[in-house]
Amino acid sequence: MKFCERPFNSIYLPPSGEVWPCAWMHFVMGSLNDQDLDEIWNSDAAKAARETILDGSFAFCRKTSCQFIERGTLPDLSEEEIKERAVAAESPELITVANDKICNIACTTCRTSLFCPEEGYREKLDVMLERLLPVLNRAKHVDLNGYGEFLANPSFVKLLERLRPEREDFQITFETNGILFDEEHWAKFSHLQDYYLNVVVTINSLRRETYQYLTGGFDKLEQALNNLKFLSRLRRENKINWLMVTMVVQDSNFWEIPEYVRTFAHSEDYEADQIILKPVYNWYGMKHDTYWFKNILNPLHPYHKAYLRILEDDCWKEPKVLNWGCHNIREARLHPLSHEQINNQLLLKIYENDKGMSPEDYLGAAVKRVCGSRIGVYGEDEFSQAMLRLLQKTDVELAFRLTRFKDEEGEIPTISLQNLRPEMADAILMLDSYDQAHWTDNLRNRKFQGPIVNLEELLNEDKENKQ
Ligand code: SF4
């Protein structure tokens, strides 16, 4: 059976203050805003997260984006071996700090504008970092900052100045865009060279215009490359132990992959130990259409055929390349606008229905016929909001709105996938069906057995006649 040890030895700290088992397993074990880490690490929620590995469901693991699932490197273990390894560490050994959004650029895969901290943001973060310091000192491996740029926030430099790891085999990984990783900054935390240091520099293009476009307008390629020269020198002098460069592969840079690999594998100036090529992932917040244009792994993307030709290039055989799923072609998906057309047709069907009923009576009757009288709904876009308002006028019981994370009270409570219990609703109605396959997969993993239908299916005459 497949096994992953992350929930047993690691934590990921996103900006919300929540604690997850890893960056790709969206399961809230607790919150540092009102709990201490020991309590979270030993909580029932942490045990529940581990259970999803032990029962083989990997129910909250993002199958696209987890590097072990994408690359097929999860070990296949016997029951005995799993028993031996499935023991939670006394406290987390690998800590990925990703709790700060401050960054000096605005990569289009990460955000839509430069993050401007609101009043009190920095103070709150400082309190959290202060509480984290002893935990980081005890860890075996710290990774930072997995969200913003650690060198753009002096709090992280101060944290590093005060970091005093207790373990001799301590490792630290710096994730950076390289723009500020110069001699002056390095001097502030170079005492850490006594430990094992990894540096990962994200540079998404070697062409000035593309780099500028992908970083949200920042003309900083030269600066980043100069610092990469400096890092390469530190690597040769063994002051850092492993130097990686990363490209997030997408529509505007995939053409450069062979040149990118040649540059970083063999150049005297910029030689790296590893070149990570990872396809763009739809992290939360990226709009459907933005992602669609970036995702050249979609067979329906206009550049997909050109991308397939790049995938045949010999550069992928370079031993330094770590291919993070670039050859895993994704599901064929039409542009999201096609859903707008469907939505328009659905609106017409509801509002000009051939039964002469009011829209709410027509919709309510269809829901009760196909789904039952107590439903959960999913949908966050404007169309979903409009449908939800209409549903509220019917006599269908709206038990909850399904969300990725937050559970909140309200006229219609929101329930996160993690806290969903199968008996909470007779059926789930997908008001926004764009990600239906993904949600269906997740809901079945949560043992939800009832129908999961979208509006198109609901209003389908054939379906109606079959009932
Ligand atoms: S998402 Fe991947 S790394 Fe994280 S727990 Fe699941 S299998 Fe492990």
CSV table of C-alpha atoms and ligand atoms in Angstrom, one decimal:
chain,number,residue,atom,x,y,z
A,1,MET,CA,0.0,0.0,0.0
A,2,LYS,CA,1.2,3.5,-0.7
A,3,PHE,CA,2.4,5.5,2.2
A,4,CYS,CA,3.4,9.1,2.9
A,5,GLU,CA,5.2,10.1,6.1
A,6,ARG,CA,4.5,13.8,5.8
A,7,PRO,CA,1.5,14.0,8.1
A,8,PHE,CA,3.6,12.0,10.7
A,9,ASN,CA,6.6,14.3,10.7
A,10,SER,CA,5.8,17.6,9.0
A,11,ILE,CA,3.7,20.8,9.1
A,12,TYR,CA,2.9,23.6,6.6
A,13,LEU,CA,2.1,27.0,7.9
A,14,PRO,CA,0.0,29.1,5.5
A,15,PRO,CA,-0.7,32.9,6.0
A,16,SER,CA,-4.0,32.3,7.7
A,17,GLY,CA,-2.3,31.0,10.9
A,18,GLU,CA,-3.7,27.5,10.2
A,19,VAL,CA,-1.5,24.4,10.4
A,20,TRP,CA,-1.7,21.8,7.6
A,21,PRO,CA,0.2,18.6,7.3
A,22,CYS,CA,1.9,19.7,4.1
A,23,ALA,CA,1.6,22.2,1.3
A,24,TRP,CA,-0.5,19.9,-0.9
A,25,MET,CA,-2.8,18.4,1.8
A,26,HIS,CA,-5.5,20.8,2.5
A,27,PHE,CA,-6.5,19.8,6.0
A,28,VAL,CA,-6.6,22.1,8.9
A,29,MET,CA,-5.1,20.5,12.0
A,30,GLY,CA,-5.5,23.7,14.0
A,31,SER,CA,-4.7,27.4,14.2
A,32,LEU,CA,-1.7,29.1,15.7
A,33,ASN,CA,-3.9,32.1,16.3
A,34,ASP,CA,-5.4,30.4,19.3
A,35,GLN,CA,-3.6,27.1,20.0
A,36,ASP,CA,0.0,26.2,20.6
A,37,LEU,CA,1.8,23.9,18.2
A,38,ASP,CA,2.1,21.0,20.7
A,39,GLU,CA,-1.6,21.0,21.2
A,40,ILE,CA,-2.2,21.0,17.4
A,41,TRP,CA,0.4,18.4,16.7
A,42,ASN,CA,-1.3,16.0,19.1
A,43,SER,CA,-4.9,17.0,18.3
A,44,ASP,CA,-7.7,14.8,17.0
A,45,ALA,CA,-7.6,16.7,13.8
A,46,ALA,CA,-3.9,15.8,13.3
A,47,LYS,CA,-4.8,12.2,14.0
A,48,ALA,CA,-7.7,12.4,11.4
A,49,ALA,CA,-5.3,13.7,8.8
A,50,ARG,CA,-2.9,10.8,9.4
A,51,GLU,CA,-5.8,8.4,9.2
A,52,THR,CA,-6.5,9.4,5.6
A,53,ILE,CA,-3.0,8.1,4.7
A,54,LEU,CA,-3.5,4.9,6.7
A,55,ASP,CA,-6.9,4.1,5.2
A,56,GLY,CA,-5.3,4.5,1.7
A,57,SER,CA,-7.7,7.2,0.6
A,58,PHE,CA,-5.3,10.2,0.6
A,59,ALA,CA,-8.6,12.0,0.8
A,60,PHE,CA,-7.2,15.5,1.2
A,61,CYS,CA,-4.1,15.2,-0.9
A,62,ARG,CA,-4.0,17.3,-4.1
A,63,LYS,CA,-3.2,14.8,-6.7
A,64,THR,CA,-2.1,17.4,-9.2
A,65,SER,CA,0.7,19.4,-7.4
A,66,CYS,CA,1.9,16.9,-4.7
A,67,GLN,CA,5.3,16.2,-5.9
A,68,PHE,CA,5.3,12.6,-4.7
A,69,ILE,CA,2.0,11.8,-6.4
A,70,GLU,CA,2.8,13.7,-9.6
A,71,ARG,CA,6.2,11.9,-9.8
A,72,GLY,CA,4.9,8.5,-8.6
A,73,THR,CA,7.5,8.3,-5.9
A,74,LEU,CA,5.4,7.4,-2.9
A,75,PRO,CA,6.8,4.1,-1.5
A,76,ASP,CA,4.7,0.9,-1.7
A,77,LEU,CA,5.0,-0.6,1.8
A,78,SER,CA,3.7,-3.7,3.5
A,79,GLU,CA,1.3,-3.5,6.4
A,80,GLU,CA,4.2,-4.2,8.8
A,81,GLU,CA,6.4,-1.5,7.3
A,82,ILE,CA,3.6,1.0,7.5
A,83,LYS,CA,3.0,0.1,11.1
A,84,GLU,CA,6.6,0.8,11.9
A,85,ARG,CA,6.7,4.1,10.1
A,86,ALA,CA,3.3,5.5,10.9
A,87,VAL,CA,4.3,6.9,14.2
A,88,ALA,CA,3.9,10.6,14.7
A,89,ALA,CA,7.2,12.3,15.6
A,90,GLU,CA,7.4,13.9,19.1
A,91,SER,CA,7.1,17.3,17.4
A,92,PRO,CA,7.2,18.3,13.7
A,93,GLU,CA,10.6,17.7,12.1
A,94,LEU,CA,10.0,19.4,8.8
A,95,ILE,CA,8.4,22.8,9.1
A,96,THR,CA,7.5,24.8,6.0
A,97,VAL,CA,6.9,28.4,7.0
A,98,ALA,CA,4.7,30.0,4.4
A,99,ASN,CA,2.8,32.4,6.7
A,100,ASP,CA,3.9,35.7,5.1
A,101,LYS,CA,2.4,37.2,1.9
A,102,ILE,CA,4.9,40.1,1.7
A,103,CYS,CA,6.9,39.9,-1.5
A,104,ASN,CA,8.9,42.3,-3.7
A,105,ILE,CA,7.2,41.0,-6.9
A,106,ALA,CA,3.8,39.8,-7.9
A,107,CYS,CA,4.1,36.6,-10.0
A,108,THR,CA,1.0,36.0,-12.1
A,109,THR,CA,0.8,32.4,-10.9
A,110,CYS,CA,0.7,33.5,-7.3
A,111,ARG,CA,-1.3,36.8,-7.1
A,112,THR,CA,-2.9,39.5,-9.0
A,113,SER,CA,-1.3,42.5,-7.3
A,114,LEU,CA,1.5,43.4,-5.0
A,115,PHE,CA,0.5,42.5,-1.4
A,116,CYS,CA,0.2,45.6,0.8
A,117,PRO,CA,-0.1,44.6,4.4
A,118,GLU,CA,-3.0,46.1,6.3
A,119,GLU,CA,-2.5,47.8,9.6
A,120,GLY,CA,-1.4,45.4,12.3
A,121,TYR,CA,-0.3,42.7,9.8
A,122,ARG,CA,3.4,42.9,10.6
A,123,GLU,CA,2.9,43.0,14.4
A,124,LYS,CA,0.7,39.9,14.3
A,125,LEU,CA,3.2,38.1,12.1
A,126,ASP,CA,6.0,39.1,14.5
A,127,VAL,CA,4.1,37.6,17.4
A,128,MET,CA,3.6,34.4,15.5
A,129,LEU,CA,7.3,34.2,14.5
A,130,GLU,CA,8.3,34.8,18.1
A,131,ARG,CA,6.2,31.8,19.2
A,132,LEU,CA,7.6,29.7,16.4
A,133,LEU,CA,11.3,30.4,17.1
A,134,PRO,CA,11.7,27.6,19.8
A,135,VAL,CA,9.8,25.2,17.6
A,136,LEU,CA,12.1,26.0,14.6
A,137,ASN,CA,15.2,25.6,16.8
A,138,ARG,CA,14.0,22.0,17.7
A,139,ALA,CA,13.2,21.1,14.1
A,140,LYS,CA,15.3,19.0,11.8
A,141,HIS,CA,14.4,20.9,8.6
A,142,VAL,CA,12.9,24.3,8.2
A,143,ASP,CA,11.8,25.6,4.8
A,144,LEU,CA,10.9,29.3,4.3
A,145,ASN,CA,9.2,31.3,3.0
A,146,GLY,CA,6.9,29.1,0.9
A,147,TYR,CA,4.5,32.0,0.1
A,148,GLY,CA,6.1,35.4,-0.1
A,149,GLU,CA,9.8,36.5,-0.3
A,150,PHE,CA,11.5,36.0,3.1
A,151,LEU,CA,14.2,38.7,2.2
A,152,ALA,CA,11.5,41.3,1.5
A,153,ASN,CA,10.4,41.2,5.2
A,154,PRO,CA,13.0,42.2,7.8
A,155,SER,CA,11.2,40.1,10.4
A,156,PHE,CA,12.5,36.9,8.7
A,157,VAL,CA,16.0,38.2,8.6
A,158,LYS,CA,15.8,38.9,12.3
A,159,LEU,CA,14.3,35.5,12.9
A,160,LEU,CA,17.3,33.9,11.0
A,161,GLU,CA,19.8,36.0,13.1
A,162,ARG,CA,18.3,34.5,16.2
A,163,LEU,CA,17.9,31.0,15.0
A,164,ARG,CA,20.0,28.6,17.0
A,165,PRO,CA,19.2,25.0,15.8
A,166,GLU,CA,19.6,22.3,18.5
A,167,ARG,CA,20.3,19.5,16.1
A,168,GLU,CA,23.6,19.0,14.4
A,169,ASP,CA,21.9,17.6,11.3
A,170,PHE,CA,19.7,20.6,11.0
A,171,GLN,CA,18.8,21.7,7.4
A,172,ILE,CA,17.3,24.9,6.1
A,173,THR,CA,15.8,25.5,2.7
A,174,PHE,CA,15.4,29.1,1.5
A,175,GLU,CA,12.8,29.6,-1.2
A,176,THR,CA,13.5,32.9,-2.9
A,177,ASN,CA,13.1,34.8,-6.2
A,178,GLY,CA,16.8,35.7,-5.8
A,179,ILE,CA,16.3,39.5,-6.3
A,180,LEU,CA,17.5,40.4,-2.8
A,181,PHE,CA,19.8,37.4,-2.1
A,182,ASP,CA,23.0,39.4,-2.3
A,183,GLU,CA,26.2,39.7,-0.3
A,184,GLU,CA,24.7,42.2,2.1
A,185,HIS,CA,21.7,40.1,3.1
A,186,TRP,CA,23.7,36.9,3.2
A,187,ALA,CA,26.0,38.5,5.8
A,188,LYS,CA,23.1,38.7,8.2
A,189,PHE,CA,22.5,35.0,8.4
A,190,SER,CA,25.7,33.4,7.1
A,191,HIS,CA,26.3,31.9,10.5
A,192,LEU,CA,23.8,29.2,9.3
A,193,GLN,CA,26.4,27.9,6.9
A,194,ASP,CA,27.4,25.6,9.8
A,195,TYR,CA,24.3,23.6,8.9
A,196,TYR,CA,23.1,22.1,5.7
A,197,LEU,CA,21.7,24.9,3.5
A,198,ASN,CA,19.5,24.5,0.4
A,199,VAL,CA,18.6,27.4,-1.8
A,200,VAL,CA,15.8,27.3,-4.4
A,201,VAL,CA,15.6,30.2,-6.7
A,202,THR,CA,12.5,30.7,-8.8
A,203,ILE,CA,13.3,32.3,-12.1
A,204,ASN,CA,10.5,31.8,-14.6
A,205,SER,CA,12.2,33.1,-17.7
A,206,LEU,CA,15.6,34.1,-19.0
A,207,ARG,CA,14.1,36.6,-21.4
A,208,ARG,CA,13.7,40.1,-20.0
A,209,GLU,CA,10.2,40.8,-21.4
A,210,THR,CA,8.8,37.4,-20.4
A,211,TYR,CA,10.4,37.6,-16.9
A,212,GLN,CA,9.0,41.1,-16.5
A,213,TYR,CA,5.5,40.0,-17.6
A,214,LEU,CA,5.5,36.9,-15.3
A,215,THR,CA,6.7,38.8,-12.2
A,216,GLY,CA,3.8,41.4,-12.5
A,217,GLY,CA,5.9,44.1,-14.3
A,218,PHE,CA,9.1,44.0,-12.4
A,219,ASP,CA,12.3,44.4,-14.5
A,220,LYS,CA,14.6,42.5,-12.2
A,221,LEU,CA,16.0,39.7,-14.2
A,222,GLU,CA,19.5,41.1,-14.3
A,223,GLN,CA,19.5,41.6,-10.5
A,224,ALA,CA,18.2,38.0,-10.0
A,225,LEU,CA,20.9,36.6,-12.3
A,226,ASN,CA,23.7,38.6,-10.7
A,227,ASN,CA,22.6,37.2,-7.3
A,228,LEU,CA,22.4,33.7,-8.8
A,229,LYS,CA,26.1,34.1,-9.8
A,230,PHE,CA,26.8,35.0,-6.2
A,231,LEU,CA,24.9,32.0,-5.0
A,232,SER,CA,26.7,29.8,-7.4
A,233,ARG,CA,30.0,31.0,-6.0
A,234,LEU,CA,28.7,30.3,-2.4
A,235,ARG,CA,27.9,26.8,-3.6
A,236,ARG,CA,31.4,26.3,-5.1
A,237,GLU,CA,32.8,27.4,-1.8
A,238,ASN,CA,30.5,25.0,0.0
A,239,LYS,CA,28.9,27.7,2.1
A,240,ILE,CA,25.6,26.5,0.8
A,241,ASN,CA,25.1,22.8,0.1
A,242,TRP,CA,22.5,22.5,-2.6
A,243,LEU,CA,21.5,25.1,-5.2
A,244,MET,CA,18.3,24.7,-7.2
A,245,VAL,CA,16.5,26.8,-9.8
A,246,THR,CA,12.8,26.4,-10.5
A,247,MET,CA,10.7,27.3,-13.5
A,248,VAL,CA,6.9,27.3,-13.2
A,249,VAL,CA,6.1,26.0,-16.7
A,250,GLN,CA,3.3,27.8,-18.4
A,251,ASP,CA,2.1,29.3,-21.8
A,252,SER,CA,4.6,32.1,-22.0
A,253,ASN,CA,7.8,30.3,-21.0
A,254,PHE,CA,7.7,26.6,-22.0
A,255,TRP,CA,9.4,27.5,-25.3
A,256,GLU,CA,12.6,28.3,-23.3
A,257,ILE,CA,12.9,25.0,-21.4
A,258,PRO,CA,15.8,23.6,-23.5
A,259,GLU,CA,17.8,26.8,-23.2
A,260,TYR,CA,16.9,27.1,-19.5
A,261,VAL,CA,18.2,23.6,-18.8
A,262,ARG,CA,21.4,24.2,-20.8
A,263,THR,CA,22.1,27.5,-18.9
A,264,PHE,CA,21.7,26.2,-15.4
A,265,ALA,CA,23.1,22.7,-16.0
A,266,HIS,CA,26.4,23.8,-17.5
A,267,SER,CA,27.1,27.5,-17.3
A,268,GLU,CA,30.1,28.5,-15.3
A,269,ASP,CA,28.4,31.5,-13.9
A,270,TYR,CA,25.1,30.0,-12.9
A,271,GLU,CA,25.6,26.3,-12.4
A,272,ALA,CA,22.9,24.7,-10.2
A,273,ASP,CA,22.7,21.3,-8.6
A,274,GLN,CA,19.2,20.8,-9.7
A,275,ILE,CA,16.7,22.3,-12.2
A,276,ILE,CA,13.1,21.9,-11.1
A,277,LEU,CA,10.5,22.1,-13.9
A,278,LYS,CA,7.0,22.2,-12.5
A,279,PRO,CA,3.8,22.8,-14.4
A,280,VAL,CA,1.6,25.6,-13.3
A,281,TYR,CA,-1.0,24.6,-10.7
A,282,ASN,CA,-4.2,26.2,-9.9
A,283,TRP,CA,-3.6,27.5,-6.5
A,284,TYR,CA,-6.6,29.0,-4.9
A,285,GLY,CA,-7.4,32.5,-6.1
A,286,MET,CA,-6.3,32.1,-9.7
A,287,LYS,CA,-9.3,32.7,-11.9
A,288,HIS,CA,-10.6,29.9,-14.1
A,289,ASP,CA,-9.8,31.7,-17.3
A,290,THR,CA,-6.3,32.9,-16.2
A,291,TYR,CA,-5.4,29.3,-15.3
A,292,TRP,CA,-6.8,28.0,-18.6
A,293,PHE,CA,-4.5,30.2,-20.6
A,294,LYS,CA,-1.5,29.2,-18.5
A,295,ASN,CA,-2.2,25.5,-18.5
A,296,ILE,CA,-0.5,24.2,-21.6
A,297,LEU,CA,-0.9,20.6,-20.3
A,298,ASN,CA,-4.5,20.9,-21.3
A,299,PRO,CA,-4.9,19.1,-24.7
A,300,LEU,CA,-7.4,21.8,-25.8
A,301,HIS,CA,-4.9,24.6,-25.2
A,302,PRO,CA,-3.9,26.3,-28.5
A,303,TYR,CA,-0.2,25.8,-27.6
A,304,HIS,CA,-0.5,22.2,-26.5
A,305,LYS,CA,0.9,20.7,-29.6
A,306,ALA,CA,4.0,23.0,-29.5
A,307,TYR,CA,4.4,22.0,-25.8
A,308,LEU,CA,4.3,18.3,-26.8
A,309,ARG,CA,7.3,19.0,-29.1
A,310,ILE,CA,9.2,20.6,-26.3
A,311,LEU,CA,8.5,17.5,-24.1
A,312,GLU,CA,10.4,15.4,-26.7
A,313,ASP,CA,13.5,17.5,-26.4
A,314,ASP,CA,16.6,15.8,-25.1
A,315,CYS,CA,17.0,18.4,-22.3
A,316,TRP,CA,14.6,16.3,-20.2
A,317,LYS,CA,17.3,13.6,-20.0
A,318,GLU,CA,19.7,16.0,-18.3
A,319,PRO,CA,20.4,14.3,-14.9
A,320,LYS,CA,20.0,17.6,-13.0
A,321,VAL,CA,16.4,18.0,-14.2
A,322,LEU,CA,13.7,17.2,-11.6
A,323,ASN,CA,10.6,16.8,-13.7
A,324,TRP,CA,7.7,17.6,-11.4
A,325,GLY,CA,4.9,16.2,-13.5
A,326,CYS,CA,5.5,18.2,-16.8
A,327,HIS,CA,4.7,15.0,-18.8
A,328,ASN,CA,1.5,14.3,-16.9
A,329,ILE,CA,-1.0,15.6,-19.5
A,330,ARG,CA,-4.1,17.0,-17.8
A,331,GLU,CA,-7.8,16.6,-18.4
A,332,ALA,CA,-9.0,18.2,-21.7
A,333,ARG,CA,-11.1,21.2,-20.7
A,334,LEU,CA,-12.8,23.8,-22.8
A,335,HIS,CA,-12.3,27.5,-22.0
A,336,PRO,CA,-14.4,28.6,-19.1
A,337,LEU,CA,-16.4,30.8,-21.4
A,338,SER,CA,-18.1,27.7,-22.7
A,339,HIS,CA,-19.7,27.4,-19.2
A,340,GLU,CA,-21.1,30.9,-19.6
A,341,GLN,CA,-23.0,29.7,-22.6
A,342,ILE,CA,-24.3,26.8,-20.7
A,343,ASN,CA,-25.3,29.1,-17.8
A,344,ASN,CA,-27.2,31.4,-20.2
A,345,GLN,CA,-29.1,28.4,-21.5
A,346,LEU,CA,-29.9,27.3,-18.0
A,347,LEU,CA,-31.2,30.7,-17.1
A,348,LEU,CA,-33.5,30.7,-20.1
A,349,LYS,CA,-34.7,27.2,-19.2
A,350,ILE,CA,-35.6,28.2,-15.7
A,351,TYR,CA,-37.1,31.6,-16.4
A,352,GLU,CA,-39.0,30.7,-19.5
A,353,ASN,CA,-39.9,27.1,-18.6
A,354,ASP,CA,-42.4,25.4,-20.7
A,355,LYS,CA,-44.6,24.6,-17.7
A,356,GLY,CA,-45.5,28.2,-17.1
A,357,MET,CA,-44.2,27.9,-13.6
A,358,SER,CA,-42.4,30.7,-11.6
A,359,PRO,CA,-38.6,30.2,-11.8
A,360,GLU,CA,-38.4,29.3,-8.1
A,361,ASP,CA,-41.3,26.7,-8.3
A,362,TYR,CA,-39.7,25.2,-11.4
A,363,LEU,CA,-36.2,25.0,-9.9
A,364,GLY,CA,-37.5,23.8,-6.5
A,365,ALA,CA,-39.6,21.0,-8.2
A,366,ALA,CA,-36.6,19.9,-10.3
A,367,VAL,CA,-34.3,19.8,-7.2
A,368,LYS,CA,-36.8,17.8,-5.1
A,369,ARG,CA,-37.4,15.3,-8.0
A,370,VAL,CA,-33.7,14.6,-8.6
A,371,CYS,CA,-31.9,15.5,-5.3
A,372,GLY,CA,-34.4,15.1,-2.5
A,373,SER,CA,-35.5,17.9,-0.1
A,374,ARG,CA,-32.3,18.6,1.8
A,375,ILE,CA,-29.3,19.5,-0.2
A,376,GLY,CA,-25.8,20.9,0.1
A,377,VAL,CA,-24.7,23.2,-2.7
A,378,TYR,CA,-21.3,24.2,-4.1
A,379,GLY,CA,-20.6,27.3,-6.2
A,380,GLU,CA,-18.8,30.6,-5.6
A,381,ASP,CA,-19.1,32.5,-8.9
A,382,GLU,CA,-21.7,35.1,-9.7
A,383,PHE,CA,-24.0,32.6,-11.4
A,384,SER,CA,-24.0,30.4,-8.4
A,385,GLN,CA,-24.8,33.3,-6.1
A,386,ALA,CA,-27.8,34.1,-8.3
A,387,MET,CA,-29.0,30.5,-8.3
A,388,LEU,CA,-28.5,30.3,-4.6
A,389,ARG,CA,-30.8,33.3,-4.1
A,390,LEU,CA,-33.4,31.6,-6.2
A,391,LEU,CA,-33.1,28.4,-4.3
A,392,GLN,CA,-33.7,30.3,-1.1
A,393,LYS,CA,-37.1,31.2,-2.3
A,394,THR,CA,-38.0,27.5,-2.7
A,395,ASP,CA,-39.0,25.1,0.0
A,396,VAL,CA,-35.9,23.0,-0.5
A,397,GLU,CA,-33.8,22.8,2.7
A,398,LEU,CA,-30.3,24.2,2.0
A,399,ALA,CA,-28.3,22.4,4.6
A,400,PHE,CA,-24.9,24.0,3.8
A,401,ARG,CA,-22.7,25.6,1.2
A,402,LEU,CA,-19.6,23.5,0.6
A,403,THR,CA,-16.3,25.4,0.7
A,404,ARG,CA,-12.7,24.4,0.6
A,405,PHE,CA,-11.7,25.6,4.0
A,406,LYS,CA,-13.9,27.7,6.3
A,407,ASP,CA,-16.7,26.5,8.4
A,408,GLU,CA,-19.0,29.4,9.2
A,409,GLU,CA,-22.4,29.9,10.8
A,410,GLY,CA,-24.9,31.9,8.7
A,411,GLU,CA,-28.3,31.8,7.0
A,412,ILE,CA,-26.8,28.9,5.0
A,413,PRO,CA,-23.8,27.6,7.0
A,414,THR,CA,-20.6,26.9,5.1
A,415,ILE,CA,-19.0,23.5,5.6
A,416,SER,CA,-15.5,22.6,4.6
A,417,LEU,CA,-14.8,19.3,2.9
A,418,GLN,CA,-12.9,18.3,5.9
A,419,ASN,CA,-15.9,18.6,8.3
A,420,LEU,CA,-18.5,17.2,5.9
A,421,ARG,CA,-20.4,14.2,7.2
A,422,PRO,CA,-22.2,12.1,4.7
A,423,GLU,CA,-25.5,12.3,6.5
A,424,MET,CA,-25.6,16.1,6.3
A,425,ALA,CA,-27.5,16.2,3.0
A,426,ASP,CA,-29.4,13.9,0.5
A,427,ALA,CA,-27.5,15.3,-2.5
A,428,ILE,CA,-25.0,17.9,-3.5
A,429,LEU,CA,-26.0,20.4,-6.2
A,430,MET,CA,-23.1,21.8,-8.1
A,431,LEU,CA,-24.2,25.3,-9.0
A,432,ASP,CA,-20.7,25.9,-10.5
A,433,SER,CA,-19.9,22.7,-12.4
A,434,TYR,CA,-16.5,23.8,-13.8
A,435,ASP,CA,-14.6,21.8,-11.2
A,436,GLN,CA,-17.2,19.1,-10.7
A,437,ALA,CA,-14.9,16.1,-11.4
A,438,HIS,CA,-12.5,17.3,-8.8
A,439,TRP,CA,-15.2,17.9,-6.2
A,440,THR,CA,-16.9,14.6,-7.0
A,441,ASP,CA,-13.6,12.8,-6.4
A,442,ASN,CA,-13.2,14.6,-3.0
A,443,LEU,CA,-16.8,14.0,-2.0
A,444,ARG,CA,-16.6,10.3,-2.7
A,445,ASN,CA,-13.4,10.2,-0.7
A,446,ARG,CA,-15.4,11.7,2.2
A,447,LYS,CA,-17.8,8.8,1.8
A,448,PHE,CA,-20.6,10.9,0.5
A,449,GLN,CA,-22.9,8.4,-1.3
A,450,GLY,CA,-25.8,10.6,-2.5
A,451,PRO,CA,-26.2,12.1,-6.0
A,452,ILE,CA,-23.8,14.9,-7.0
A,453,VAL,CA,-25.5,16.7,-9.8
A,454,ASN,CA,-25.1,19.9,-11.7
A,455,LEU,CA,-27.9,22.2,-12.9
A,456,GLU,CA,-27.6,21.0,-16.4
A,457,GLU,CA,-28.2,17.4,-15.4
A,458,LEU,CA,-30.9,18.5,-13.0
A,459,LEU,CA,-32.9,20.3,-15.7
A,460,ASN,CA,-32.3,17.7,-18.4
A,461,GLU,CA,-35.7,16.5,-19.7
A,462,ASP,CA,-34.5,13.0,-20.3
A,463,LYS,CA,-33.3,12.7,-16.7
A,464,GLU,CA,-36.7,14.0,-15.6
A,465,ASN,CA,-38.5,11.3,-17.6
A,466,LYS,CA,-36.4,8.6,-16.2
A,467,GLN,CA,-37.3,9.5,-12.6
B,1,SF4,S1,-0.2,15.7,-0.4
B,1,SF4,FE1,1.5,14.4,-1.0
B,1,SF4,S2,3.1,14.9,0.5
B,1,SF4,FE2,1.2,15.7,1.3
B,1,SF4,S3,0.5,14.1,2.6
B,1,SF4,FE3,-0.5,13.7,0.6
B,1,SF4,S4,0.9,12.3,-0.4
B,1,SF4,FE4,2.0,13.2,1.3
